[in-house]
């Protein structure tokens, strides 16, 4: 099964993100936006793992997560991955609480390295869409720049979830495997 560790978002924040997405000019590009019910912040993608590995992951998270403190996380800022002429994905950024999120990501990378090794810069974000085709790259970039300073809201990060994903004809679906309460 495909698994990952994530921070889920409360419904009010998902609704704000949905409003933000609905206000986006969709004529400039063919964008597959994330279904609001699937919005989350990935802390560690583990990929395809066997059932016995899931038990190991649960044990690692059970030991680590309660030692981490809950914190506030501000979702603000809008940007993209790719180049200005070939934008691949759209994301919302993290502001206050970003450093705490990066620390958790670093810790999870170390503790779960035996399951999946990652060797890239950590850039916590919230993917909201993937660009399939840009009809007007300059107009898309202009729109992103106009919305760059968006402020979505604040969440209290007090739980981390181990989730599994599976594909359906309607798109990806995510189910919780286990929920871990942060300490403090």
Short mmCIF file of N, CA and C in Angstrom, two decimals:
data_model
loop_
_atom_site.label_atom_id
_atom_site.label_comp_id
_atom_site.label_asym_id
_atom_site.label_seq_id
_atom_site.Cartn_x
_atom_site.Cartn_y
_atom_site.Cartn_z
N UNK A 1 0.84 -1.19 0.00
CA UNK A 1 0.00 0.00 0.00
C UNK A 1 0.88 1.24 0.00
N UNK A 2 0.37 2.33 -0.57
CA UNK A 2 1.11 3.61 -0.62
C UNK A 2 0.77 4.40 0.63
N UNK A 3 1.81 4.80 1.37
CA UNK A 3 1.56 5.51 2.63
C UNK A 3 2.39 6.78 2.73
N UNK A 4 1.90 7.69 3.57
CA UNK A 4 2.61 8.94 3.83
C UNK A 4 2.19 9.46 5.20
N UNK A 5 3.01 10.34 5.75
CA UNK A 5 2.74 10.99 7.03
C UNK A 5 2.32 12.42 6.72
N UNK A 6 1.24 12.89 7.35
CA UNK A 6 0.70 14.19 6.96
C UNK A 6 0.04 14.92 8.12
N UNK A 7 -0.15 16.21 7.88
CA UNK A 7 -0.97 17.06 8.74
C UNK A 7 -2.27 17.29 7.98
N UNK A 8 -3.38 16.92 8.59
CA UNK A 8 -4.68 17.21 7.98
C UNK A 8 -5.10 18.63 8.32
N UNK A 9 -6.00 19.16 7.53
CA UNK A 9 -6.48 20.53 7.72
C UNK A 9 -7.90 20.52 8.24
N UNK A 10 -8.24 21.48 9.09
CA UNK A 10 -9.63 21.59 9.55
C UNK A 10 -10.54 22.04 8.41
N UNK A 11 -11.82 21.75 8.55
CA UNK A 11 -12.79 22.05 7.49
C UNK A 11 -12.84 23.53 7.12
N UNK A 12 -12.74 24.43 8.11
CA UNK A 12 -12.82 25.86 7.79
C UNK A 12 -11.67 26.30 6.90
N UNK A 13 -10.49 25.73 7.10
CA UNK A 13 -9.34 26.07 6.26
C UNK A 13 -9.50 25.44 4.88
N UNK A 14 -10.00 24.22 4.82
CA UNK A 14 -10.27 23.60 3.52
C UNK A 14 -11.28 24.44 2.73
N UNK A 15 -12.28 24.97 3.43
CA UNK A 15 -13.28 25.82 2.76
C UNK A 15 -12.65 27.10 2.22
N UNK A 16 -11.74 27.71 3.00
CA UNK A 16 -11.06 28.93 2.53
C UNK A 16 -10.21 28.63 1.30
N UNK A 17 -9.53 27.49 1.32
CA UNK A 17 -8.71 27.11 0.17
C UNK A 17 -9.60 26.84 -1.04
N UNK A 18 -10.73 26.21 -0.81
CA UNK A 18 -11.69 25.95 -1.89
C UNK A 18 -12.17 27.27 -2.51
N UNK A 19 -12.46 28.26 -1.68
CA UNK A 19 -12.87 29.58 -2.18
C UNK A 19 -11.74 30.21 -2.99
N UNK A 20 -10.50 30.07 -2.51
CA UNK A 20 -9.34 30.59 -3.22
C UNK A 20 -9.24 29.94 -4.60
N UNK A 21 -9.38 28.62 -4.64
CA UNK A 21 -9.30 27.88 -5.90
C UNK A 21 -10.43 28.32 -6.84
N UNK A 22 -11.63 28.48 -6.31
CA UNK A 22 -12.77 28.87 -7.14
C UNK A 22 -12.60 30.26 -7.74
N UNK A 23 -11.82 31.12 -7.08
CA UNK A 23 -11.58 32.46 -7.58
C UNK A 23 -10.47 32.54 -8.61
N UNK A 24 -9.80 31.43 -8.85
CA UNK A 24 -8.67 31.38 -9.77
C UNK A 24 -9.19 31.35 -11.21
N UNK A 25 -8.59 32.14 -12.09
CA UNK A 25 -8.98 32.16 -13.51
C UNK A 25 -8.48 30.88 -14.18
N UNK A 26 -9.39 29.99 -14.46
CA UNK A 26 -9.04 28.69 -15.01
C UNK A 26 -8.88 28.71 -16.53
N UNK A 27 -9.05 29.87 -17.15
CA UNK A 27 -8.91 29.97 -18.61
C UNK A 27 -7.45 30.03 -19.06
N UNK A 28 -6.53 30.30 -18.14
CA UNK A 28 -5.13 30.47 -18.53
C UNK A 28 -4.38 29.15 -18.60
N UNK A 29 -4.96 28.10 -18.00
CA UNK A 29 -4.26 26.80 -17.99
C UNK A 29 -5.25 25.69 -17.67
N UNK A 30 -4.88 24.49 -18.09
CA UNK A 30 -5.63 23.29 -17.71
C UNK A 30 -5.00 22.80 -16.41
N UNK A 31 -5.70 23.03 -15.31
CA UNK A 31 -5.17 22.72 -13.98
C UNK A 31 -6.07 21.69 -13.32
N UNK A 32 -5.45 20.64 -12.80
CA UNK A 32 -6.18 19.64 -12.00
C UNK A 32 -6.00 20.06 -10.54
N UNK A 33 -7.03 20.69 -9.99
CA UNK A 33 -6.97 21.13 -8.60
C UNK A 33 -7.26 19.96 -7.67
N UNK A 34 -6.62 19.99 -6.52
CA UNK A 34 -6.83 18.95 -5.50
C UNK A 34 -8.24 19.10 -4.94
N UNK A 35 -8.92 17.98 -4.82
CA UNK A 35 -10.25 17.98 -4.19
C UNK A 35 -10.07 18.48 -2.76
N UNK A 36 -10.84 19.49 -2.34
CA UNK A 36 -10.65 20.05 -0.99
C UNK A 36 -10.65 19.02 0.13
N UNK A 37 -11.41 17.94 -0.01
CA UNK A 37 -11.42 16.93 1.05
C UNK A 37 -10.08 16.20 1.16
N UNK A 38 -9.25 16.28 0.12
CA UNK A 38 -7.95 15.61 0.12
C UNK A 38 -6.79 16.53 0.50
N UNK A 39 -7.06 17.78 0.80
CA UNK A 39 -5.98 18.72 1.12
C UNK A 39 -5.27 18.31 2.41
N UNK A 40 -3.95 18.33 2.38
CA UNK A 40 -3.12 17.98 3.54
C UNK A 40 -1.71 18.51 3.30
N UNK A 41 -0.91 18.48 4.34
CA UNK A 41 0.51 18.84 4.23
C UNK A 41 1.31 17.56 4.44
N UNK A 42 2.01 17.12 3.40
CA UNK A 42 2.81 15.90 3.51
C UNK A 42 4.09 16.19 4.28
N UNK A 43 4.33 15.38 5.31
CA UNK A 43 5.55 15.50 6.09
C UNK A 43 6.60 14.51 5.63
N UNK A 44 6.15 13.34 5.20
CA UNK A 44 7.06 12.30 4.71
C UNK A 44 6.28 11.35 3.82
N UNK A 45 6.69 11.27 2.56
CA UNK A 45 6.10 10.31 1.63
C UNK A 45 6.91 9.03 1.72
N UNK A 46 6.25 7.92 1.97
CA UNK A 46 6.94 6.64 2.13
C UNK A 46 6.75 5.71 0.95
N UNK A 47 5.79 6.00 0.10
CA UNK A 47 5.59 5.20 -1.10
C UNK A 47 4.94 3.86 -0.81
N UNK A 48 5.20 2.94 -1.69
CA UNK A 48 4.62 1.59 -1.60
C UNK A 48 5.37 0.81 -0.51
N UNK A 49 4.65 0.36 0.51
CA UNK A 49 5.28 -0.40 1.60
C UNK A 49 4.45 -1.65 1.91
N UNK A 50 5.13 -2.65 2.46
CA UNK A 50 4.45 -3.88 2.86
C UNK A 50 3.78 -3.69 4.22
N UNK A 51 2.88 -4.59 4.55
CA UNK A 51 2.14 -4.51 5.81
C UNK A 51 3.07 -4.53 7.02
N UNK A 52 4.12 -5.35 6.99
CA UNK A 52 5.04 -5.40 8.13
C UNK A 52 5.80 -4.08 8.28
N UNK A 53 6.06 -3.38 7.18
CA UNK A 53 6.71 -2.07 7.26
C UNK A 53 5.77 -1.03 7.87
N UNK A 54 4.47 -1.16 7.61
CA UNK A 54 3.50 -0.23 8.20
C UNK A 54 3.57 -0.33 9.72
N UNK A 55 3.71 -1.54 10.23
CA UNK A 55 3.82 -1.74 11.69
C UNK A 55 5.08 -1.05 12.23
N UNK A 56 6.18 -1.16 11.50
CA UNK A 56 7.42 -0.48 11.90
C UNK A 56 7.22 1.04 11.92
N UNK A 57 6.55 1.55 10.90
CA UNK A 57 6.30 3.00 10.80
C UNK A 57 5.44 3.45 11.97
N UNK A 58 4.39 2.70 12.28
CA UNK A 58 3.53 3.03 13.41
C UNK A 58 4.34 3.06 14.70
N UNK A 59 5.24 2.09 14.88
CA UNK A 59 6.08 2.06 16.09
C UNK A 59 6.98 3.28 16.17
N UNK A 60 7.60 3.65 15.06
CA UNK A 60 8.47 4.84 15.04
C UNK A 60 7.67 6.09 15.39
N UNK A 61 6.51 6.25 14.76
CA UNK A 61 5.69 7.44 15.01
C UNK A 61 5.14 7.44 16.43
N UNK A 62 4.79 6.29 16.96
CA UNK A 62 4.28 6.20 18.33
C UNK A 62 5.33 6.65 19.33
N UNK A 63 6.59 6.38 19.02
CA UNK A 63 7.68 6.78 19.91
C UNK A 63 8.04 8.25 19.72
N UNK A 64 8.05 8.73 18.49
CA UNK A 64 8.52 10.09 18.19
C UNK A 64 7.48 11.18 18.44
N UNK A 65 6.29 11.01 17.92
CA UNK A 65 5.31 12.11 17.89
C UNK A 65 4.96 12.67 19.26
N UNK A 66 4.72 11.84 20.29
CA UNK A 66 4.36 12.43 21.59
C UNK A 66 5.46 13.32 22.19
N UNK A 67 6.68 13.17 21.71
CA UNK A 67 7.79 14.00 22.20
C UNK A 67 7.85 15.35 21.49
N UNK A 68 7.07 15.50 20.44
CA UNK A 68 7.00 16.76 19.70
C UNK A 68 5.88 17.61 20.26
N UNK A 69 6.05 18.91 20.24
CA UNK A 69 5.04 19.81 20.80
C UNK A 69 4.10 20.32 19.72
N UNK A 70 2.84 20.51 20.09
CA UNK A 70 1.88 21.09 19.17
C UNK A 70 2.28 22.55 18.90
N UNK A 71 1.84 23.07 17.78
CA UNK A 71 2.22 24.43 17.40
C UNK A 71 1.20 25.01 16.42
N UNK A 72 1.27 26.32 16.26
CA UNK A 72 0.40 27.01 15.30
C UNK A 72 1.14 27.11 13.97
N UNK A 73 0.38 26.96 12.89
CA UNK A 73 0.94 27.02 11.55
C UNK A 73 0.07 27.93 10.70
N UNK A 74 0.70 28.95 10.11
CA UNK A 74 -0.02 29.89 9.25
C UNK A 74 0.15 29.47 7.79
N UNK A 75 -0.96 29.33 7.09
CA UNK A 75 -0.94 29.02 5.67
C UNK A 75 -1.10 30.33 4.92
N UNK A 76 -0.04 30.72 4.21
CA UNK A 76 -0.03 32.01 3.51
C UNK A 76 1.02 31.96 2.41
N UNK A 77 0.77 32.71 1.36
CA UNK A 77 1.69 32.77 0.23
C UNK A 77 1.28 31.76 -0.83
N UNK A 78 1.48 32.14 -2.08
CA UNK A 78 1.08 31.31 -3.21
C UNK A 78 2.21 31.29 -4.21
N UNK A 79 2.55 30.10 -4.70
CA UNK A 79 3.65 30.00 -5.65
C UNK A 79 3.52 28.77 -6.52
N UNK A 80 4.63 28.42 -7.15
CA UNK A 80 4.61 27.29 -8.09
C UNK A 80 5.93 26.55 -8.08
N UNK A 81 5.88 25.31 -8.56
CA UNK A 81 7.07 24.52 -8.84
C UNK A 81 7.19 24.45 -10.36
N UNK A 82 8.43 24.45 -10.82
CA UNK A 82 8.70 24.45 -12.25
C UNK A 82 9.41 25.73 -12.61
N UNK A 83 9.32 26.10 -13.86
CA UNK A 83 9.92 27.35 -14.32
C UNK A 83 8.80 28.29 -14.76
N UNK A 84 9.09 29.58 -14.90
CA UNK A 84 8.03 30.52 -15.32
C UNK A 84 7.35 30.14 -16.64
N UNK A 85 8.06 29.49 -17.53
CA UNK A 85 7.47 29.09 -18.81
C UNK A 85 6.85 27.68 -18.76
N UNK A 86 7.21 26.91 -17.73
CA UNK A 86 6.67 25.55 -17.59
C UNK A 86 6.32 25.31 -16.13
N UNK A 87 5.20 25.85 -15.71
CA UNK A 87 4.74 25.71 -14.33
C UNK A 87 4.09 24.33 -14.19
N UNK A 88 4.56 23.55 -13.21
CA UNK A 88 4.08 22.18 -13.05
C UNK A 88 3.04 22.03 -11.94
N UNK A 89 3.24 22.75 -10.83
CA UNK A 89 2.33 22.59 -9.69
C UNK A 89 2.14 23.92 -8.99
N UNK A 90 0.97 24.09 -8.39
CA UNK A 90 0.64 25.30 -7.63
C UNK A 90 0.57 24.94 -6.15
N UNK A 91 1.10 25.80 -5.31
CA UNK A 91 1.12 25.51 -3.88
C UNK A 91 0.80 26.74 -3.04
N UNK A 92 0.35 26.46 -1.83
CA UNK A 92 0.22 27.48 -0.79
C UNK A 92 1.38 27.27 0.16
N UNK A 93 1.91 28.37 0.67
CA UNK A 93 3.07 28.28 1.54
C UNK A 93 2.71 28.22 3.01
N UNK A 94 3.74 28.01 3.80
CA UNK A 94 3.61 27.99 5.25
C UNK A 94 4.48 29.11 5.81
N UNK A 95 3.95 29.85 6.75
CA UNK A 95 4.70 30.96 7.34
C UNK A 95 5.04 30.62 8.79
N UNK A 96 4.44 31.33 9.75
CA UNK A 96 4.71 31.03 11.16
C UNK A 96 4.43 29.55 11.40
N UNK A 97 5.37 28.86 12.01
CA UNK A 97 5.26 27.42 12.21
C UNK A 97 5.99 26.61 11.16
N UNK A 98 6.52 27.28 10.15
CA UNK A 98 7.24 26.59 9.08
C UNK A 98 8.48 25.88 9.62
N UNK A 99 9.23 26.55 10.50
CA UNK A 99 10.45 25.94 11.03
C UNK A 99 10.15 24.69 11.85
N UNK A 100 9.06 24.72 12.62
CA UNK A 100 8.66 23.54 13.39
C UNK A 100 8.30 22.39 12.44
N UNK A 101 7.63 22.74 11.35
CA UNK A 101 7.25 21.73 10.36
C UNK A 101 8.50 21.13 9.70
N UNK A 102 9.46 21.98 9.36
CA UNK A 102 10.71 21.49 8.77
C UNK A 102 11.43 20.57 9.73
N UNK A 103 11.45 20.91 11.02
CA UNK A 103 12.13 20.07 12.01
C UNK A 103 11.47 18.69 12.08
N UNK A 104 10.15 18.66 12.08
CA UNK A 104 9.45 17.37 12.10
C UNK A 104 9.79 16.58 10.83
N UNK A 105 9.83 17.24 9.68
CA UNK A 105 10.17 16.57 8.43
C UNK A 105 11.58 15.99 8.50
N UNK A 106 12.53 16.77 9.02
CA UNK A 106 13.92 16.29 9.16
C UNK A 106 13.97 15.07 10.07
N UNK A 107 13.29 15.17 11.21
CA UNK A 107 13.28 14.05 12.16
C UNK A 107 12.67 12.80 11.53
N UNK A 108 11.56 12.97 10.82
CA UNK A 108 10.93 11.82 10.18
C UNK A 108 11.82 11.23 9.09
N UNK A 109 12.52 12.08 8.36
CA UNK A 109 13.45 11.57 7.34
C UNK A 109 14.52 10.70 7.97
N UNK A 110 15.06 11.14 9.12
CA UNK A 110 16.09 10.34 9.81
C UNK A 110 15.50 9.04 10.34
N UNK A 111 14.37 9.14 11.02
CA UNK A 111 13.80 7.98 11.70
C UNK A 111 13.19 6.96 10.73
N UNK A 112 12.80 7.40 9.55
CA UNK A 112 12.17 6.50 8.58
C UNK A 112 13.03 6.30 7.33
N UNK A 113 14.31 6.65 7.42
CA UNK A 113 15.21 6.53 6.28
C UNK A 113 15.32 5.08 5.80
N UNK A 114 15.20 4.13 6.72
CA UNK A 114 15.31 2.71 6.34
C UNK A 114 14.10 2.25 5.51
N UNK A 115 13.01 3.01 5.56
CA UNK A 115 11.82 2.69 4.76
C UNK A 115 11.93 3.36 3.38
N UNK A 116 12.28 4.64 3.39
CA UNK A 116 12.44 5.39 2.13
C UNK A 116 13.43 6.52 2.37
N UNK A 117 14.51 6.50 1.59
CA UNK A 117 15.53 7.54 1.69
C UNK A 117 15.15 8.72 0.80
N UNK A 118 15.23 9.92 1.35
CA UNK A 118 14.96 11.15 0.60
C UNK A 118 16.21 12.02 0.68
N UNK A 119 16.58 12.59 -0.42
CA UNK A 119 17.77 13.43 -0.44
C UNK A 119 17.47 14.70 -1.23
N UNK A 120 16.65 15.57 -0.65
CA UNK A 120 16.31 16.83 -1.30
C UNK A 120 16.04 17.88 -0.24
N UNK A 121 16.05 19.13 -0.66
CA UNK A 121 15.76 20.21 0.27
C UNK A 121 14.31 20.13 0.72
N UNK A 122 14.11 20.32 2.01
CA UNK A 122 12.75 20.27 2.55
C UNK A 122 12.08 21.61 2.34
N UNK A 123 10.94 21.57 1.71
CA UNK A 123 10.19 22.78 1.41
C UNK A 123 8.71 22.51 1.71
N UNK A 124 8.34 22.61 2.99
CA UNK A 124 6.94 22.29 3.32
C UNK A 124 5.98 23.23 2.62
N UNK A 125 4.92 22.65 2.09
CA UNK A 125 3.94 23.41 1.32
C UNK A 125 2.65 22.61 1.25
N UNK A 126 1.68 23.19 0.64
CA UNK A 126 0.37 22.57 0.47
C UNK A 126 0.04 22.61 -1.02
N UNK A 127 0.21 21.49 -1.71
CA UNK A 127 -0.09 21.45 -3.15
C UNK A 127 -1.59 21.59 -3.35
N UNK A 128 -1.98 22.55 -4.20
CA UNK A 128 -3.41 22.73 -4.47
C UNK A 128 -3.79 22.38 -5.91
N UNK A 129 -2.78 22.22 -6.78
CA UNK A 129 -3.11 21.87 -8.16
C UNK A 129 -1.90 21.51 -8.98
N UNK A 130 -2.14 20.74 -10.03
CA UNK A 130 -1.10 20.36 -10.98
C UNK A 130 -1.49 20.91 -12.35
N UNK A 131 -0.54 21.57 -12.98
CA UNK A 131 -0.80 22.18 -14.28
C UNK A 131 -0.56 21.12 -15.36
N UNK A 132 -1.62 20.78 -16.07
CA UNK A 132 -1.51 19.80 -17.16
C UNK A 132 -1.01 20.46 -18.43
N UNK A 133 -1.52 21.68 -18.67
CA UNK A 133 -1.17 22.39 -19.89
C UNK A 133 -1.44 23.87 -19.66
N UNK A 134 -0.48 24.70 -19.96
CA UNK A 134 -0.66 26.14 -19.81
C UNK A 134 -1.00 26.74 -21.16
N UNK A 135 -2.22 27.28 -21.28
CA UNK A 135 -2.64 27.90 -22.53
C UNK A 135 -1.94 29.24 -22.74
N UNK A 136 -1.63 29.90 -21.62
CA UNK A 136 -0.99 31.21 -21.66
C UNK A 136 -0.08 31.32 -20.44
N UNK A 137 1.18 30.90 -20.62
CA UNK A 137 2.13 30.84 -19.50
C UNK A 137 2.32 32.21 -18.85
N UNK A 138 2.36 33.27 -19.65
CA UNK A 138 2.55 34.61 -19.09
C UNK A 138 1.36 35.03 -18.24
N UNK A 139 0.15 34.73 -18.70
CA UNK A 139 -1.06 35.08 -17.93
C UNK A 139 -1.13 34.26 -16.64
N UNK A 140 -0.73 32.99 -16.71
CA UNK A 140 -0.72 32.15 -15.51
C UNK A 140 0.28 32.69 -14.49
N UNK A 141 1.47 33.02 -14.95
CA UNK A 141 2.49 33.57 -14.06
C UNK A 141 2.03 34.90 -13.47
N UNK A 142 1.41 35.73 -14.26
CA UNK A 142 0.89 37.02 -13.78
C UNK A 142 -0.15 36.81 -12.68
N UNK A 143 -1.03 35.84 -12.89
CA UNK A 143 -2.06 35.57 -11.89
C UNK A 143 -1.44 35.07 -10.58
N UNK A 144 -0.45 34.20 -10.69
CA UNK A 144 0.24 33.68 -9.50
C UNK A 144 0.89 34.83 -8.75
N UNK A 145 1.56 35.71 -9.47
CA UNK A 145 2.23 36.85 -8.82
C UNK A 145 1.23 37.78 -8.13
N UNK A 146 0.07 37.98 -8.73
CA UNK A 146 -0.95 38.84 -8.11
C UNK A 146 -1.47 38.24 -6.81
N UNK A 147 -1.49 36.93 -6.73
CA UNK A 147 -2.04 36.24 -5.56
C UNK A 147 -0.95 35.79 -4.58
N UNK A 148 0.30 36.17 -4.83
CA UNK A 148 1.43 35.66 -4.06
C UNK A 148 1.33 35.91 -2.56
N UNK A 149 0.68 36.98 -2.16
CA UNK A 149 0.62 37.34 -0.74
C UNK A 149 -0.66 36.89 -0.04
N UNK A 150 -1.37 35.94 -0.63
CA UNK A 150 -2.63 35.48 -0.04
C UNK A 150 -2.40 34.95 1.39
N UNK A 151 -3.37 35.21 2.25
CA UNK A 151 -3.34 34.68 3.61
C UNK A 151 -4.59 33.81 3.78
N UNK A 152 -4.37 32.53 4.01
CA UNK A 152 -5.49 31.58 4.13
C UNK A 152 -5.96 31.48 5.57
N UNK A 153 -5.03 31.28 6.48
CA UNK A 153 -5.43 31.15 7.88
C UNK A 153 -4.43 30.38 8.71
N UNK A 154 -4.83 30.13 9.93
CA UNK A 154 -3.96 29.49 10.91
C UNK A 154 -4.59 28.16 11.34
N UNK A 155 -3.74 27.17 11.55
CA UNK A 155 -4.22 25.90 12.10
C UNK A 155 -3.40 25.57 13.33
N UNK A 156 -3.98 24.80 14.21
CA UNK A 156 -3.27 24.28 15.37
C UNK A 156 -2.84 22.86 15.00
N UNK A 157 -1.54 22.64 14.94
CA UNK A 157 -1.03 21.31 14.61
C UNK A 157 -0.88 20.55 15.92
N UNK A 158 -1.81 19.66 16.18
CA UNK A 158 -1.72 18.86 17.40
C UNK A 158 -1.82 17.37 17.13
N UNK A 159 -2.01 17.01 15.85
CA UNK A 159 -1.99 15.60 15.47
C UNK A 159 -1.25 15.44 14.14
N UNK A 160 -0.68 14.28 13.99
CA UNK A 160 -0.04 13.86 12.75
C UNK A 160 -0.68 12.53 12.39
N UNK A 161 -0.89 12.31 11.10
CA UNK A 161 -1.55 11.07 10.69
C UNK A 161 -0.68 10.27 9.73
N UNK A 162 -0.74 8.97 9.91
CA UNK A 162 -0.21 8.05 8.91
C UNK A 162 -1.40 7.70 8.02
N UNK A 163 -1.23 7.95 6.73
CA UNK A 163 -2.35 7.79 5.79
C UNK A 163 -1.94 6.84 4.67
N UNK A 164 -2.95 6.24 4.05
CA UNK A 164 -2.69 5.45 2.85
C UNK A 164 -3.48 6.06 1.71
N UNK A 165 -2.94 5.91 0.51
CA UNK A 165 -3.62 6.46 -0.66
C UNK A 165 -3.87 5.34 -1.66
N UNK A 166 -4.95 5.49 -2.39
CA UNK A 166 -5.24 4.57 -3.48
C UNK A 166 -5.99 5.33 -4.55
N UNK A 167 -5.78 4.90 -5.78
CA UNK A 167 -6.39 5.58 -6.92
C UNK A 167 -7.74 4.96 -7.26
N UNK A 168 -8.69 5.85 -7.58
CA UNK A 168 -10.01 5.43 -8.04
C UNK A 168 -10.25 6.14 -9.37
N UNK A 169 -11.26 5.76 -10.12
CA UNK A 169 -11.55 6.48 -11.37
C UNK A 169 -11.85 7.97 -11.13
N UNK A 170 -12.31 8.32 -9.93
CA UNK A 170 -12.61 9.72 -9.60
C UNK A 170 -11.38 10.48 -9.12
N UNK A 171 -10.27 9.79 -8.91
CA UNK A 171 -9.06 10.42 -8.41
C UNK A 171 -8.57 9.74 -7.15
N UNK A 172 -7.51 10.28 -6.54
CA UNK A 172 -6.96 9.63 -5.35
C UNK A 172 -7.90 9.74 -4.15
N UNK A 173 -7.84 8.72 -3.31
CA UNK A 173 -8.58 8.71 -2.05
C UNK A 173 -7.56 8.45 -0.94
N UNK A 174 -7.79 9.05 0.22
CA UNK A 174 -6.89 8.88 1.35
C UNK A 174 -7.67 8.37 2.55
N UNK A 175 -7.09 7.38 3.23
CA UNK A 175 -7.67 6.87 4.47
C UNK A 175 -6.63 6.96 5.57
N UNK A 176 -7.09 7.24 6.77
CA UNK A 176 -6.20 7.26 7.92
C UNK A 176 -5.87 5.84 8.34
N UNK A 177 -4.59 5.61 8.61
CA UNK A 177 -4.16 4.34 9.19
C UNK A 177 -4.09 4.50 10.71
N UNK A 178 -3.45 5.60 11.12
CA UNK A 178 -3.26 5.85 12.55
C UNK A 178 -3.11 7.34 12.78
N UNK A 179 -3.59 7.79 13.92
CA UNK A 179 -3.49 9.19 14.32
C UNK A 179 -2.57 9.26 15.53
N UNK A 180 -1.67 10.26 15.54
CA UNK A 180 -0.71 10.43 16.63
C UNK A 180 -0.86 11.82 17.21
N UNK A 181 -1.06 11.90 18.51
CA UNK A 181 -1.26 13.17 19.20
C UNK A 181 0.10 13.75 19.58
N UNK A 182 0.35 15.01 19.20
CA UNK A 182 1.58 15.67 19.62
C UNK A 182 1.48 16.02 21.10
N UNK A 183 2.63 16.03 21.77
CA UNK A 183 2.66 16.38 23.19
C UNK A 183 2.55 17.87 23.38
N UNK A 184 2.57 18.29 24.64
CA UNK A 184 2.54 19.72 24.98
C UNK A 184 1.26 20.33 24.62
#
